[in-house]
XYZ file of C-alpha atoms in Angstrom:
660
model
C 40.730 47.541 146.321
C 43.978 45.598 146.794
C 46.722 47.521 148.646
C 49.970 48.216 146.781
C 52.615 50.962 146.830
C 54.819 52.565 144.159
C 58.499 51.771 143.824
C 59.444 55.100 145.400
C 58.231 53.669 148.733
C 60.136 50.403 148.529
C 63.433 51.555 150.022
C 62.532 49.912 153.333
C 62.183 46.517 151.637
C 65.782 46.279 150.456
C 67.129 42.946 151.661
C 70.542 42.000 152.961
C 71.401 40.116 149.769
C 72.355 43.187 147.733
C 75.521 41.562 146.510
C 73.434 39.246 144.291
C 73.789 40.506 140.722
C 71.406 38.004 139.102
C 68.367 36.013 140.369
C 65.609 33.739 139.052
C 63.337 36.741 138.933
C 62.254 39.713 141.024
C 58.848 41.280 140.632
C 58.799 44.994 139.984
C 55.509 46.797 140.464
C 55.682 49.455 137.761
C 52.190 50.823 138.429
C 49.345 50.332 140.929
C 45.987 52.094 141.202
C 43.428 51.017 143.881
C 40.900 53.870 143.572
C 40.522 53.542 147.375
C 40.139 57.313 147.772
C 36.621 57.091 146.290
C 33.876 56.796 148.948
C 30.642 56.811 146.926
C 28.176 53.925 146.581
C 28.491 51.018 144.196
C 30.732 48.095 143.358
C 32.779 47.185 146.388
C 29.943 47.788 148.813
C 27.760 45.232 146.953
C 25.548 47.798 145.279
C 25.216 47.088 141.533
C 21.864 48.718 140.809
C 21.855 51.606 138.377
C 19.485 53.528 140.636
C 21.711 53.318 143.704
C 25.338 53.765 142.503
C 27.068 57.131 142.908
C 27.236 59.632 140.037
C 29.772 61.952 141.692
C 33.228 62.828 140.302
C 36.088 60.338 140.450
C 39.366 60.559 142.414
C 42.677 58.747 141.790
C 45.438 57.555 144.102
C 48.146 58.049 141.447
C 48.572 61.445 139.848
C 48.430 61.872 136.104
C 45.169 60.096 135.208
C 42.822 61.650 132.676
C 39.086 61.056 132.967
C 36.342 62.861 134.883
C 32.578 63.037 135.296
C 31.952 66.004 133.049
C 33.871 65.060 129.924
C 34.597 61.345 130.136
C 31.629 59.710 131.920
C 33.718 58.288 134.781
C 32.506 58.463 138.409
C 33.684 57.647 141.884
C 32.040 54.624 143.568
C 33.029 52.830 146.738
C 36.838 52.169 146.485
C 36.484 51.734 142.731
C 35.669 53.591 139.533
C 32.362 53.459 137.634
C 32.302 54.251 133.932
C 29.816 54.646 131.150
C 26.096 55.056 130.635
C 23.583 53.002 128.734
C 23.934 55.347 125.780
C 27.676 56.109 125.907
C 31.147 54.902 126.945
C 33.226 56.118 129.833
C 36.958 56.576 129.279
C 40.052 57.041 131.491
C 43.807 56.894 130.792
C 46.680 56.087 133.149
C 49.720 58.304 133.653
C 52.985 57.329 131.945
C 54.250 53.938 133.150
C 58.008 53.245 132.995
C 59.330 49.688 132.602
C 62.836 49.053 133.860
C 63.416 45.505 132.654
C 65.660 44.752 129.723
C 62.932 42.714 127.944
C 60.447 45.630 128.045
C 57.506 43.264 128.681
C 55.041 43.445 131.549
C 51.715 42.083 132.815
C 48.597 44.142 133.378
C 45.968 42.839 135.811
C 42.689 44.555 136.575
C 39.324 43.757 138.185
C 36.027 44.704 136.554
C 32.269 44.146 137.044
C 29.027 45.132 135.287
C 26.133 47.108 136.735
C 22.444 47.726 135.863
C 20.028 45.454 134.052
C 21.777 45.167 130.680
C 23.834 42.154 129.635
C 25.779 44.203 127.049
C 28.196 45.739 129.548
C 31.705 45.902 127.879
C 35.276 47.030 128.625
C 38.141 47.613 126.175
C 41.849 48.144 127.036
C 44.167 49.932 124.570
C 47.690 51.443 124.699
C 49.777 54.155 123.075
C 51.637 53.645 119.800
C 54.665 51.373 120.007
C 53.015 49.059 122.550
C 51.266 45.781 121.668
C 48.660 44.111 123.914
C 47.445 40.518 124.124
C 44.970 38.798 126.441
C 41.870 40.317 128.008
C 41.830 43.502 125.987
C 38.108 43.397 125.194
C 35.700 41.749 127.644
C 31.971 41.482 128.428
C 31.324 42.277 132.062
C 29.188 40.175 134.383
C 26.564 42.196 136.218
C 26.993 42.137 139.940
C 30.175 40.003 139.921
C 33.890 40.997 139.972
C 36.258 39.218 137.574
C 40.066 39.371 137.366
C 41.542 39.918 133.896
C 45.114 39.720 132.546
C 46.842 41.478 129.600
C 50.443 41.114 128.369
C 52.256 44.375 127.400
C 55.186 44.492 125.001
C 57.063 47.699 124.171
C 58.132 47.526 120.525
C 59.208 51.087 119.771
C 57.784 53.039 122.695
C 59.813 53.906 125.799
C 56.843 54.001 128.176
C 53.206 52.869 128.445
C 49.862 54.627 128.840
C 46.754 52.445 129.114
C 43.226 53.565 128.226
C 40.115 51.857 129.658
C 36.817 52.409 127.805
C 33.426 50.791 128.384
C 29.691 50.868 129.175
C 28.009 50.423 132.538
C 30.904 48.876 134.469
C 33.197 49.132 137.487
C 37.043 49.149 137.396
C 39.466 48.404 140.264
C 43.029 47.332 141.128
C 44.874 48.278 137.942
C 48.395 46.843 138.403
C 51.358 46.599 135.957
C 54.225 44.308 136.995
C 57.361 43.012 135.327
C 59.770 40.218 136.215
C 63.380 41.384 136.509
C 66.505 39.249 136.249
C 68.851 42.265 136.070
C 68.725 46.033 136.490
C 70.360 48.905 134.668
C 73.446 50.613 136.006
C 73.349 54.240 137.162
C 74.655 57.077 135.004
C 77.649 59.190 136.061
C 79.095 62.346 134.517
C 81.584 61.359 131.819
C 85.193 61.095 132.890
C 87.019 64.334 132.146
C 89.854 66.643 133.020
C 88.934 69.752 134.969
C 90.637 72.865 136.294
C 89.922 75.303 139.143
C 88.339 78.641 138.325
C 90.851 80.350 140.614
C 94.242 79.534 142.081
C 92.518 77.470 144.766
C 91.932 73.700 144.779
C 89.982 72.506 141.753
C 86.327 71.665 142.479
C 84.046 69.790 140.082
C 80.361 68.872 140.296
C 79.501 65.255 139.486
C 75.949 64.095 138.705
C 74.684 60.580 139.459
C 71.369 59.462 137.923
C 69.855 56.221 139.316
C 68.418 53.708 136.880
C 64.614 53.747 136.957
C 63.120 52.769 140.336
C 66.487 51.864 141.834
C 68.543 53.179 144.701
C 72.183 54.037 144.016
C 75.108 53.903 146.399
C 78.261 55.765 145.364
C 81.748 56.308 146.777
C 84.435 58.915 146.123
C 87.430 57.040 147.553
C 87.618 54.313 144.912
C 86.067 51.635 147.161
C 83.194 49.330 146.190
C 79.793 50.963 146.881
C 77.081 49.046 148.790
C 74.221 49.782 151.197
C 76.767 49.664 154.005
C 79.454 51.677 152.202
C 78.946 55.003 150.450
C 76.246 57.582 149.927
C 72.660 56.751 148.896
C 70.860 58.451 146.008
C 67.255 57.651 145.082
C 66.921 60.649 142.763
C 69.339 62.568 140.540
C 72.072 63.851 142.842
C 74.848 66.431 142.365
C 77.936 66.424 144.554
C 81.321 68.197 144.490
C 84.738 66.607 144.372
C 88.134 68.236 144.944
C 91.207 67.270 142.998
C 91.631 64.042 141.032
C 88.909 61.613 142.188
C 87.581 58.175 141.227
C 83.815 57.852 141.706
C 82.090 54.442 141.725
C 78.329 53.850 141.705
C 76.051 50.808 141.843
C 72.254 50.476 141.553
C 70.090 48.190 143.740
C 66.519 46.916 143.559
C 65.370 44.323 146.063
C 67.755 41.377 145.626
C 69.256 42.693 142.404
C 72.371 44.759 141.972
C 73.726 46.370 138.805
C 77.245 46.416 137.476
C 79.585 48.966 139.053
C 80.093 52.192 137.088
C 83.497 53.823 137.631
C 84.658 57.247 136.435
C 87.907 59.076 137.166
C 87.921 62.875 137.113
C 91.415 64.269 136.702
C 92.529 67.686 137.870
C 94.341 69.219 134.908
C 97.850 70.585 134.986
C 98.655 74.290 134.735
C 101.629 76.061 133.165
C 102.482 79.639 133.977
C 103.993 81.001 130.775
C 103.901 80.706 127.013
C 107.390 79.222 127.021
C 106.256 76.468 129.398
C 103.201 75.720 127.245
C 105.343 75.460 124.095
C 107.619 72.979 125.885
C 104.731 70.494 126.349
C 104.423 67.381 124.196
C 102.002 67.692 121.294
C 98.522 66.503 122.235
C 98.813 67.604 125.864
C 95.745 69.421 127.164
C 96.586 71.880 129.913
C 95.719 75.256 131.305
C 97.832 78.276 130.403
C 97.760 80.783 133.249
C 98.917 84.285 132.305
C 99.774 86.568 135.195
C 99.298 90.301 134.942
C 103.027 90.937 135.218
C 103.723 88.610 132.248
C 102.915 91.672 130.094
C 101.052 89.523 127.554
C 99.797 91.374 124.475
C 97.732 90.524 121.404
C 99.955 90.809 118.342
C 97.421 89.974 115.672
C 93.927 88.458 115.374
C 92.124 87.095 112.332
C 89.991 84.077 111.284
C 89.484 82.998 114.911
C 93.252 82.854 115.405
C 95.061 85.094 117.866
C 98.809 85.605 118.173
C 99.907 86.432 121.694
C 103.247 87.378 123.206
C 104.253 87.480 126.859
C 107.685 88.102 128.312
C 108.700 84.471 127.590
C 107.653 84.004 123.970
C 104.846 83.952 121.411
C 101.957 81.543 120.815
C 99.048 81.151 118.394
C 95.561 80.509 119.814
C 93.733 78.512 117.124
C 90.047 78.191 118.003
C 88.711 77.016 114.630
C 84.987 76.416 115.158
C 85.345 74.809 118.593
C 85.334 78.004 120.652
C 85.039 81.743 120.196
C 86.609 84.824 121.724
C 84.275 87.023 123.739
C 84.950 89.867 123.351
C 86.809 89.766 120.057
C 90.528 90.470 120.548
C 92.287 93.516 119.112
C 95.903 94.433 118.467
C 97.917 95.436 121.531
C 95.332 94.329 124.094
C 96.785 93.384 127.451
C 95.749 89.823 128.385
C 95.701 88.116 131.789
C 93.884 85.141 133.292
C 93.780 81.539 132.103
C 92.653 79.395 129.209
C 92.574 75.642 128.560
C 93.739 74.141 125.283
C 95.754 71.409 123.619
C 99.375 71.885 122.538
C 99.790 71.246 118.838
C 102.565 72.068 116.393
C 101.638 72.694 112.776
C 104.361 73.302 110.197
C 106.674 74.379 112.964
C 104.122 76.754 114.495
C 103.226 76.020 118.156
C 99.513 76.474 118.857
C 97.014 76.337 121.665
C 94.176 74.495 119.913
C 90.676 74.750 121.346
C 89.074 71.686 122.980
C 85.700 71.124 124.582
C 87.145 72.684 127.760
C 88.268 75.888 126.038
C 86.568 79.124 127.002
C 87.671 82.744 127.206
C 85.435 83.416 130.208
C 88.487 83.575 132.463
C 90.659 85.770 130.221
C 90.659 89.490 130.955
C 91.427 91.789 128.010
C 92.108 95.482 128.531
C 91.291 98.087 125.920
C 94.314 98.603 123.647
C 94.444 102.345 124.284
C 95.196 101.798 127.966
C 98.325 99.743 127.410
C 101.856 100.453 126.168
C 102.564 99.591 122.563
C 103.699 96.101 121.645
C 106.724 96.148 119.376
C 107.668 93.442 116.858
C 110.859 91.452 117.181
C 113.466 93.000 114.883
C 115.313 90.377 112.839
C 117.987 90.569 110.179
C 117.536 89.511 106.586
C 119.725 86.468 107.356
C 117.021 85.177 109.744
C 114.289 85.350 107.104
C 113.319 81.818 106.107
C 115.042 80.301 109.154
C 112.414 81.165 111.748
C 112.436 77.783 113.474
C 116.184 78.071 113.900
C 115.990 81.664 115.107
C 113.122 80.914 117.515
C 110.687 83.344 115.858
C 107.969 80.894 114.764
C 104.630 82.351 115.851
C 106.193 85.734 116.556
C 105.556 89.164 115.107
C 108.762 90.097 113.290
C 110.089 93.086 111.409
C 112.933 93.301 108.940
C 114.141 96.885 108.798
C 115.829 98.453 105.800
C 115.634 95.527 103.384
C 116.272 96.065 99.667
C 113.447 94.631 97.592
C 113.966 92.587 94.463
C 111.641 90.173 92.688
C 113.694 87.110 93.583
C 114.880 88.169 97.036
C 114.308 85.972 100.097
C 112.483 88.789 101.878
C 110.107 89.237 98.929
C 109.374 85.511 98.695
C 108.942 84.825 102.403
C 106.906 87.921 103.186
C 104.770 87.442 100.098
C 105.382 90.857 98.565
C 106.431 89.704 95.092
C 103.449 91.557 93.661
C 104.785 94.801 95.104
C 108.084 94.732 93.236
C 106.603 96.745 90.370
C 106.487 99.753 92.680
C 108.992 98.738 95.354
C 111.677 97.235 93.115
C 115.069 98.254 94.439
C 113.526 100.242 97.277
C 114.479 100.217 100.921
C 111.577 99.060 103.114
C 110.578 97.794 106.534
C 108.271 94.775 106.402
C 106.335 93.219 109.303
C 104.378 89.990 109.592
C 103.347 87.157 111.897
C 105.275 83.940 111.306
C 102.309 81.569 110.909
C 104.381 78.579 109.794
C 107.784 77.907 108.269
C 108.291 80.458 105.513
C 104.668 81.583 105.670
C 103.614 84.994 106.907
C 100.394 86.761 107.880
C 100.436 90.549 107.365
C 100.032 92.776 110.388
C 98.869 96.381 110.571
C 100.452 98.053 113.588
C 98.108 100.936 114.360
C 98.436 103.169 111.264
C 101.736 101.657 110.141
C 101.158 99.259 107.254
C 103.027 95.954 106.967
C 105.292 97.436 104.267
C 106.963 100.688 105.313
C 108.915 102.680 102.742
C 112.271 103.751 104.201
C 114.247 106.845 103.234
C 117.699 106.662 104.795
C 119.922 109.725 104.697
C 122.959 107.488 104.241
C 121.594 105.215 101.473
C 120.530 105.738 97.895
C 116.816 106.388 97.448
C 114.911 104.554 94.702
C 111.778 106.355 93.592
C 108.710 104.130 93.083
C 107.615 103.331 89.572
C 104.345 105.193 90.202
C 102.770 107.231 92.970
C 101.874 105.020 95.965
C 98.665 105.956 97.751
C 98.193 105.561 101.515
C 101.833 104.713 102.064
C 103.699 104.645 105.334
C 107.168 106.185 105.229
C 109.895 106.043 107.852
C 112.734 108.571 107.676
C 116.172 107.845 109.016
C 116.947 111.482 109.639
C 117.046 113.894 112.587
C 115.647 117.438 112.376
C 117.106 119.600 115.140
C 115.110 122.259 116.968
C 118.311 124.241 117.637
C 119.150 125.330 114.100
C 117.829 125.534 110.570
C 117.752 122.242 108.647
C 117.505 121.821 104.896
C 114.790 119.292 104.088
C 113.257 117.587 101.037
C 111.012 114.487 100.983
C 108.896 112.803 98.257
C 105.497 113.314 99.913
C 103.298 116.130 101.177
C 103.283 116.668 104.920
C 103.300 119.269 107.678
C 105.743 120.092 110.447
C 105.148 121.795 113.780
C 107.592 124.702 113.902
C 109.029 127.075 111.325
C 109.032 126.086 107.638
C 110.536 128.389 104.977
C 110.619 128.102 101.173
C 112.882 129.982 98.698
C 111.033 133.067 97.410
C 113.379 135.295 95.384
C 116.933 136.681 95.136
C 117.702 140.263 96.136
C 121.192 140.932 94.909
C 123.315 138.251 96.504
C 120.698 137.520 99.170
C 118.394 134.501 98.853
C 115.184 135.400 100.647
C 112.900 132.780 102.150
C 109.242 133.120 103.094
C 106.900 131.246 105.437
C 105.369 128.003 104.095
C 102.205 126.491 105.558
C 103.091 122.920 104.571
C 105.732 120.803 102.863
C 105.233 119.851 99.229
C 106.591 116.603 97.774
C 110.045 117.087 96.265
C 110.367 120.789 97.142
C 113.366 121.908 99.262
C 112.787 123.819 102.514
C 114.482 125.375 105.490
C 112.864 123.950 108.662
C 113.311 124.462 112.383
C 110.855 122.238 114.371
C 109.549 123.166 117.804
C 111.007 119.911 119.131
C 113.815 117.780 117.735
C 112.365 115.107 115.447
C 114.277 111.818 115.208
C 113.475 109.100 112.650
C 109.841 110.163 112.183
C 107.150 107.934 110.632
C 104.520 109.421 108.317
C 101.363 107.346 107.768
C 98.780 107.470 104.965
C 100.780 109.711 102.646
C 101.099 109.623 98.863
C 104.660 108.653 97.972
C 105.529 110.574 94.822
C 107.373 109.003 91.900
C 108.608 112.467 90.800
C 112.239 113.540 91.179
C 113.175 116.199 93.773
C 112.734 119.825 92.704
C 115.145 122.693 92.080
C 113.770 126.155 92.878
C 115.581 128.922 90.922
C 115.305 132.699 91.062
C 117.852 134.893 89.323
C 121.309 133.397 89.492
C 120.596 131.359 92.638
C 118.991 127.952 93.067
C 117.857 125.874 96.021
C 118.270 122.194 95.049
C 116.447 119.341 96.840
C 117.798 115.784 96.986
C 116.688 112.426 98.435
C 119.888 110.381 98.176
C 123.402 111.192 99.442
C 125.047 113.391 96.783
C 128.581 114.544 95.967
C 128.620 118.346 95.691
C 130.817 120.195 93.234
C 134.042 121.591 94.661
C 134.354 124.451 92.149
C 132.707 126.938 94.531
C 129.346 126.826 92.692
C 127.588 124.732 95.343
C 127.280 125.431 99.063
C 125.686 123.655 102.000
C 124.258 124.837 105.310
C 125.887 123.550 108.478
C 124.398 123.285 111.946
C 126.322 126.386 113.050
C 124.080 128.420 110.753
C 126.731 129.156 108.133
C 127.163 128.291 104.474
C 130.211 126.306 103.394
C 131.947 125.298 100.219
C 132.635 121.565 100.116
C 136.262 120.527 100.125
C 137.750 117.989 97.759
C 137.432 114.493 99.228
C 134.772 115.669 101.713
C 131.936 116.868 99.490
C 129.224 114.250 100.275
C 125.905 115.699 101.449
C 123.494 113.294 103.198
C 120.065 112.585 101.736
C 116.730 114.394 102.357
C 118.478 117.727 102.279
C 119.032 120.628 99.923
C 122.040 122.664 98.798
C 122.584 126.109 97.247
C 123.783 126.579 93.684
C 125.417 129.936 92.817
C 127.463 131.369 89.966
C 131.143 130.534 90.322
C 132.898 132.942 92.681
C 129.649 134.649 93.702
C 129.046 135.479 97.351
C 125.627 134.637 98.819
C 123.694 135.066 102.013
C 120.357 133.732 103.271
C 117.564 135.687 104.874
C 114.356 134.223 106.290
C 111.501 136.636 107.056
C 114.042 139.505 107.171
C 115.138 138.185 110.537
C 117.482 135.218 110.499
C 120.577 135.717 108.412
C 123.258 133.140 107.730
C 126.910 133.749 107.977
C 128.577 134.700 104.690
C 131.454 132.904 103.025
C 133.528 134.717 100.382
C 135.007 133.029 97.388
C 138.075 131.041 98.283
C 137.501 131.460 102.031
C 136.743 128.822 104.645
C 135.510 128.882 108.184
C 136.445 126.880 111.219
C 134.848 126.643 114.600
C 137.606 128.857 116.061
C 136.728 132.003 114.100
C 133.309 132.598 115.673
C 134.353 136.126 116.721
C 135.486 137.191 113.219
C 133.538 140.004 111.516
C 132.343 139.997 107.881
C 130.769 142.665 105.753
C 127.560 141.996 103.861
C 129.573 140.871 100.838
C 131.110 138.086 102.925
C 134.584 139.691 103.223
C 136.437 139.397 106.493
C 137.278 142.835 107.944
C 139.823 143.866 110.554
C 139.268 147.652 110.565
C 135.749 148.707 111.435
C 133.842 151.654 109.990
C 130.220 152.635 110.346
C 127.945 149.999 108.786
C 126.400 146.572 109.170
C 128.572 143.527 109.859
C 128.000 139.847 110.615
C 129.541 137.966 113.584
C 128.783 134.273 114.162
C 125.646 134.473 112.014
C 124.241 137.616 113.710
C 124.019 141.193 112.409
C 126.023 143.899 114.216
C 125.526 147.621 113.475
C 128.507 149.992 114.016
C 127.551 153.672 114.487
């Protein structure tokens, strides 16, 4: 029946001595139940007869009790609780009770009385596991008389208390749990951290303050000492925003007690605006890398939760390990913009952005690769291989073009292609990779172009592979003009948009060519593409180990070649020039570039070419030569120059003329 209030209503009782951090002892009422909301008969109105007390349901002042008329034999009497029958116990259990003292001990007091005619009225008090009780835990009640009882509570392993009252034919009132405090716990603040804005605006961070149990907290955001007269009050968990670097201090109060001050500083992180600026930071520095859209940043390569990125200032490796993850997963040539937080770290000469607890890709935008221009590797010379730190290419995607491969070469060792020398030995290749650390490379597939690209250069000797190479990528250093016929021979099957002709048969001194649907490895052809083709790349072809072919019919042969070749100067070998005419090579100037074909004829024999009975070459007689100034000269079909015309067919500048 005694009046008491919970700690949540004690704010008004805070005294002016808040600066006192320690005292002889302050009483904290952890729990109080008066049952005053019950208005039935019995107990406090002096009625103790079993025939006159109320048998209606019970009500509680504090929420969270268990125990009712139907299931637990507890009833509401006048400003108290009645429990039990002559043939059975009544039971009720308190809500969870939180102790805030450091000793985790408290005192329970309660009033109880017996009712009816029996002298065997009893009451037992018990608690949850991890709590020990001593004192009046089991008592015999006096009929018609109220008695005050005391129990000591000690929390051994539990973090809170729940008390259960069980007994026969009795009344219960004024259940109070108190503890004596000499100090109180400090409030909890969000851990100190570095934070960044989500946009280009001022950085804003949310801080959470949690008061210690049953205390009121005052906090400040200007670094000053908090008190009831200085700062903001928080009785419950409170969230508030800060802008920029801020020191937050908080202090808890209960009556005359005050906790220690808790201080946290929240630092607005720095931002750099380019990869070059990030790489210039000291190792261990955590910062935000902001990538603008016009920085033209692209993904070079991604594997094993590592991403290599290049913008217009340099290259950088994002190394997430298991700390963070990309969402969505990055792909080659994606355009990247936005910002990301990470720590600068250099590993074996490779600068990295290493993921921290603040790292997320939520603020990075990645466009689909197909919507962006291609990213090209940095072309380096063979002299730069193995000296990447010196050349500034660590972390970059690099390509060495036209390198000769040998088992012990620097390119082979650094790019890790020693195992390829069985098929690439002596060959000319392009090789691409990401420089992951000093003298260590990670292979890169650029669209359909593999890391190792076989090169056939019209001006350099070609080395056939030791065996056919499947799914190879081949780059030609050769131009095929759309304006004239080109001789062409390559060591792989392919197709060409335009006209392709292969040697069919010889008709007299005329070599006739027919249409070909495709180009066969090693076979020589006459080709005229629809558009000029310059240094084409052919992906996923089978590179043949076979030598180039010679196609012979009658006394005439069409001879394919891959490497530059010296032609004979004894008038048995001819070559086709861009003016559409055949020429004998001259002594000292008989070198024919690679990936071409030449014509082999009996010594002193004239020859002409005809493709589909339409295009006819000019004709060169034995011992004759042509210059660019004789384009108006006429020749008969045997290749002899004529000055007096008769009826017949003649050739001028590669075209047929009929004289009637």
